[in-house]
Short mmCIF file of C-alpha atoms in Angstrom, two decimals:
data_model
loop_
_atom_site.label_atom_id
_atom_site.label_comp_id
_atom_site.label_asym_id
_atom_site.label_seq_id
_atom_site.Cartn_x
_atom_site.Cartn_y
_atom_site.Cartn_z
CA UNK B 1 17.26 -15.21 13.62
CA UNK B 2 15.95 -14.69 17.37
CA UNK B 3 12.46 -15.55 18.10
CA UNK B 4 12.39 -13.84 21.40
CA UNK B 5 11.44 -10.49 20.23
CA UNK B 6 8.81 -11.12 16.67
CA UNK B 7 6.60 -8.04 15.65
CA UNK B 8 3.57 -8.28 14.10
CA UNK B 9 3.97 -4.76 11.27
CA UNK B 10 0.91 -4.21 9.36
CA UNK B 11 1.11 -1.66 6.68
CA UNK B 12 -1.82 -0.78 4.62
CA UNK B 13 -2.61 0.57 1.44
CA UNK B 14 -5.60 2.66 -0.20
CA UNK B 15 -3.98 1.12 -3.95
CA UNK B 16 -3.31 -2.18 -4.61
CA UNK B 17 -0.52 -1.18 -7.09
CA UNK B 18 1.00 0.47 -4.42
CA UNK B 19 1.35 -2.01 -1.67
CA UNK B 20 2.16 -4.96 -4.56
CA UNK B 21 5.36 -2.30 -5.56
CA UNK B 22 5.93 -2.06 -2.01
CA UNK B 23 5.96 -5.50 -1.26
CA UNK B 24 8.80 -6.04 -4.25
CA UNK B 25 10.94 -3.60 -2.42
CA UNK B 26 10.91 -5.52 0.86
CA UNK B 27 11.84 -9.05 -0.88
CA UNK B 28 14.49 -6.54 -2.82
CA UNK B 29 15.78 -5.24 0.08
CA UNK B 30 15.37 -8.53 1.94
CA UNK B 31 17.61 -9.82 -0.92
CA UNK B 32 20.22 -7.04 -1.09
CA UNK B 33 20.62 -5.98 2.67
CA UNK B 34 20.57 -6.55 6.29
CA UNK B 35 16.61 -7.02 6.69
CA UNK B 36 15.51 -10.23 7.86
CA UNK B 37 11.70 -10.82 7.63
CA UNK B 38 10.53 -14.41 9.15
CA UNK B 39 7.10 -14.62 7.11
CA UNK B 40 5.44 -11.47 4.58
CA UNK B 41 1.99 -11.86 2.62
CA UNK B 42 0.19 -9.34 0.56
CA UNK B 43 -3.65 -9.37 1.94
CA UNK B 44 -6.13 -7.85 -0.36
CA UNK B 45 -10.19 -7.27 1.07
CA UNK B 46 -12.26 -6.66 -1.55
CA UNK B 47 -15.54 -4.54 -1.47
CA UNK B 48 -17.65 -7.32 -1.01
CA UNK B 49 -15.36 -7.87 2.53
CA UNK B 50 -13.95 -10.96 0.72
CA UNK B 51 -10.04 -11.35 1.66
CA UNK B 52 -7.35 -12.89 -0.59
CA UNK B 53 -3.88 -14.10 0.49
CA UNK B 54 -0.99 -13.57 -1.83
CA UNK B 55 2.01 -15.98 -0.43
CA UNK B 56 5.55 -15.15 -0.49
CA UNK B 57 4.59 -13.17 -3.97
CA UNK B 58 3.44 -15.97 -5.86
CA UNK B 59 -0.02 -15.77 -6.03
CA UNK B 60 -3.47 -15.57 -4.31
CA UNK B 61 -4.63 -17.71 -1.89
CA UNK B 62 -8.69 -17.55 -1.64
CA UNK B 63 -10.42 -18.04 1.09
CA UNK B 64 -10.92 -22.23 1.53
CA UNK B 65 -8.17 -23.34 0.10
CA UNK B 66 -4.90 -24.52 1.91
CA UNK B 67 -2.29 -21.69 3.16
CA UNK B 68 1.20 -22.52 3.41
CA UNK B 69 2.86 -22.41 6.43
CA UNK B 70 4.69 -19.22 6.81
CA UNK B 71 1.49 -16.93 5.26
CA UNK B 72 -0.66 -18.78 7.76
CA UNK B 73 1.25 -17.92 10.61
CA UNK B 74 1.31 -14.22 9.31
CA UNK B 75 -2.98 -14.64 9.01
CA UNK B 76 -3.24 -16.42 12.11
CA UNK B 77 -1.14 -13.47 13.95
CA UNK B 78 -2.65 -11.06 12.29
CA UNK B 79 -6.56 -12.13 12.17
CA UNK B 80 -6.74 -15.54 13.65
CA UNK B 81 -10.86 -15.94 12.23
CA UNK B 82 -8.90 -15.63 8.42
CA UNK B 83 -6.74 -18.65 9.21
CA UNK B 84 -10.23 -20.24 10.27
CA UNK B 85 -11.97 -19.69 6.52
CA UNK B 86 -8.86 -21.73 5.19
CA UNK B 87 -9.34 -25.40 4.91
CA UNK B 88 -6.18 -25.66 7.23
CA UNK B 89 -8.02 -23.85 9.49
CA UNK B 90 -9.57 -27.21 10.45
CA UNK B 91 -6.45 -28.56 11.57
CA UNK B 92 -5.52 -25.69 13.56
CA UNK B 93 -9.04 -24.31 14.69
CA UNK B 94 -8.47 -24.90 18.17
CA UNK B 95 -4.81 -22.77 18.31
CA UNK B 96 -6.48 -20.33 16.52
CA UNK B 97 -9.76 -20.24 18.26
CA UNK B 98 -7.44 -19.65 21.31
CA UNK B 99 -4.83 -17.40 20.21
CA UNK B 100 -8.54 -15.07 18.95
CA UNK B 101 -9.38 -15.58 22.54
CA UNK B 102 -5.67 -14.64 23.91
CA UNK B 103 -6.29 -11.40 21.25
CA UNK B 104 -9.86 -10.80 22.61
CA UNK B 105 -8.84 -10.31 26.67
CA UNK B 106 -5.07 -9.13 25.67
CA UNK B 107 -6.16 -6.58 23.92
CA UNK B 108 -3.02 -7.42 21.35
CA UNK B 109 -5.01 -8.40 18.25
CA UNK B 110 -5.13 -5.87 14.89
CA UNK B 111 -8.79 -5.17 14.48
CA UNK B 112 -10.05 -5.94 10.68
CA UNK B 113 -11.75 -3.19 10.01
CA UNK B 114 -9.43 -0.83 11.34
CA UNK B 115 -6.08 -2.41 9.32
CA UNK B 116 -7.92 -4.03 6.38
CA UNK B 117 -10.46 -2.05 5.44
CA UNK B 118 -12.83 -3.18 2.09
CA UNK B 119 -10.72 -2.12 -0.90
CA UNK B 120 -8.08 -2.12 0.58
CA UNK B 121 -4.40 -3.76 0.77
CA UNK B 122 -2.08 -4.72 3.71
CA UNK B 123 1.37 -5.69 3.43
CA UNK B 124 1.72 -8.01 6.83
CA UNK B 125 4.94 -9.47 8.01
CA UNK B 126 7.16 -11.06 11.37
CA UNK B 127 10.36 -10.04 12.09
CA UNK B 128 12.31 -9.22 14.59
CA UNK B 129 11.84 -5.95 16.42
CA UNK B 130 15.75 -5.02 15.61
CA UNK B 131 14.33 -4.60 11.95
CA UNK B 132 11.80 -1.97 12.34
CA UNK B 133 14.29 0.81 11.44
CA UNK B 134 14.95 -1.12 7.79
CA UNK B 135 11.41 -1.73 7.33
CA UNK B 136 10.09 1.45 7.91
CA UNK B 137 12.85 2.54 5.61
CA UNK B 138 11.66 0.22 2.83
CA UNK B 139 7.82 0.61 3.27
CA UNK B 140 7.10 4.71 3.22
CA UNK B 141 3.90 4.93 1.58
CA UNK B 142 1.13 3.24 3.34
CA UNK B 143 -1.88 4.95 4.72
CA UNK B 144 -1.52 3.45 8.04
CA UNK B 145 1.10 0.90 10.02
CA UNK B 146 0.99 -0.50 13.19
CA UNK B 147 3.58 -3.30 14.54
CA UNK B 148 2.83 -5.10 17.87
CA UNK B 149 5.20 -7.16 19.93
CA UNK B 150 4.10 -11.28 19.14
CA UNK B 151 3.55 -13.34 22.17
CA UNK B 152 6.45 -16.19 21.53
CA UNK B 153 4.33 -19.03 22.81
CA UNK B 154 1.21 -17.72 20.23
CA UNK B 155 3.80 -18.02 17.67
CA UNK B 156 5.21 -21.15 18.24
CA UNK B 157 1.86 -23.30 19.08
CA UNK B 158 0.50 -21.80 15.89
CA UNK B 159 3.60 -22.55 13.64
CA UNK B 160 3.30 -26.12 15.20
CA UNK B 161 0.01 -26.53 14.27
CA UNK B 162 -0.34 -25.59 10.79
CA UNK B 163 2.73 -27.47 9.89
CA UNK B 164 0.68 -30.44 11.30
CA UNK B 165 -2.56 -29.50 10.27
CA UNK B 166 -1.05 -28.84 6.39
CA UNK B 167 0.82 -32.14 6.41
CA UNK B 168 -2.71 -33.51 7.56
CA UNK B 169 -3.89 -31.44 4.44
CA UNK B 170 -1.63 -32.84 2.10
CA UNK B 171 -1.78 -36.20 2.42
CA UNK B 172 -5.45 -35.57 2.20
CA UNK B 173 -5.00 -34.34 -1.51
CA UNK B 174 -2.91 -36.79 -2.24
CA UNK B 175 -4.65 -39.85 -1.55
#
């Protein structure tokens, strides 16, 4: 897949069941057509404001615990404070911190509050911008859905340093 032209799409839900029976139809149609998604997590914010990460489908990821690779690029895209609250955020605080920044003057960033509200869902994924059509074909019933073009530089220095930050991680656990 190109990496010259990723999208950010955010597509949120009012019901939880919805967006997790949305999410099975994108890996479906992932599985079963020509839609190629580089990276897709389910995001859930509680009432409390509290946000949970559910990688790839397989279960959630809270708040200060380790995020794989490909669901922390999607956070740190998406809301690059999130990817902070992870313990991996300490190996990658300072791509982060300035991707945030690069959101902040850029105007580029997906506001929180605006595209995860509290109790709500967000199905958030990076693909290339040749895909939209298929997605928006898969995902029809969100409440809202924005995609924005991702800067490939952001993308890059951010996959870089997670996979170094989470090998950092690992051997951390294991020793």
């Amino acid at each position: 897949m190109g990496m010259d032209n990723l999208v950010l799409y955010v597509a949120t839900y009012d019901d939880d069941a919805v967006a997790t029976d949305q999410y099975r139809s994108l890996k479906d149609a992932e599985a079963s057509s020509d839609l190629e998604v580089v990276s897709s997590v389910v995001m859930r914010r509680g009432d409390d404001g509290r946000v949970a990460v559910d990688e790839h489908g397989t279960g959630q990821v809270a708040a200060g615990t380790w995020i794989g690779g490909a669901a922390g690029l999607v956070v740190g895209l998406f809301a690059p404070p999130l990817l902070a609250a992870t313990a991996i955020g300490a190996g990658v605080g300072a791509i982060s911190g300035a991707i945030a920044k690069k959101h902040d003057e850029k105007k580029v960033g997906l506001e929180l509050e605006e595209y995860l509200p509290r109790g709500s869902s967000a199905i958030v994924a990076v693909l290339d911008d040749k895909y939209l059509d298929r997605i928006d074909a898969v995902l029809t019933k969100y409440a809202k859905k924005v995609d924005k073009a991702i800067d490939r530089d952001d993308y890059e220095a951010l996959e870089k340093a997670i996979s170094e930050g989470g090998d950092k991680i690992a051997k951390a656990i294991a020793s």
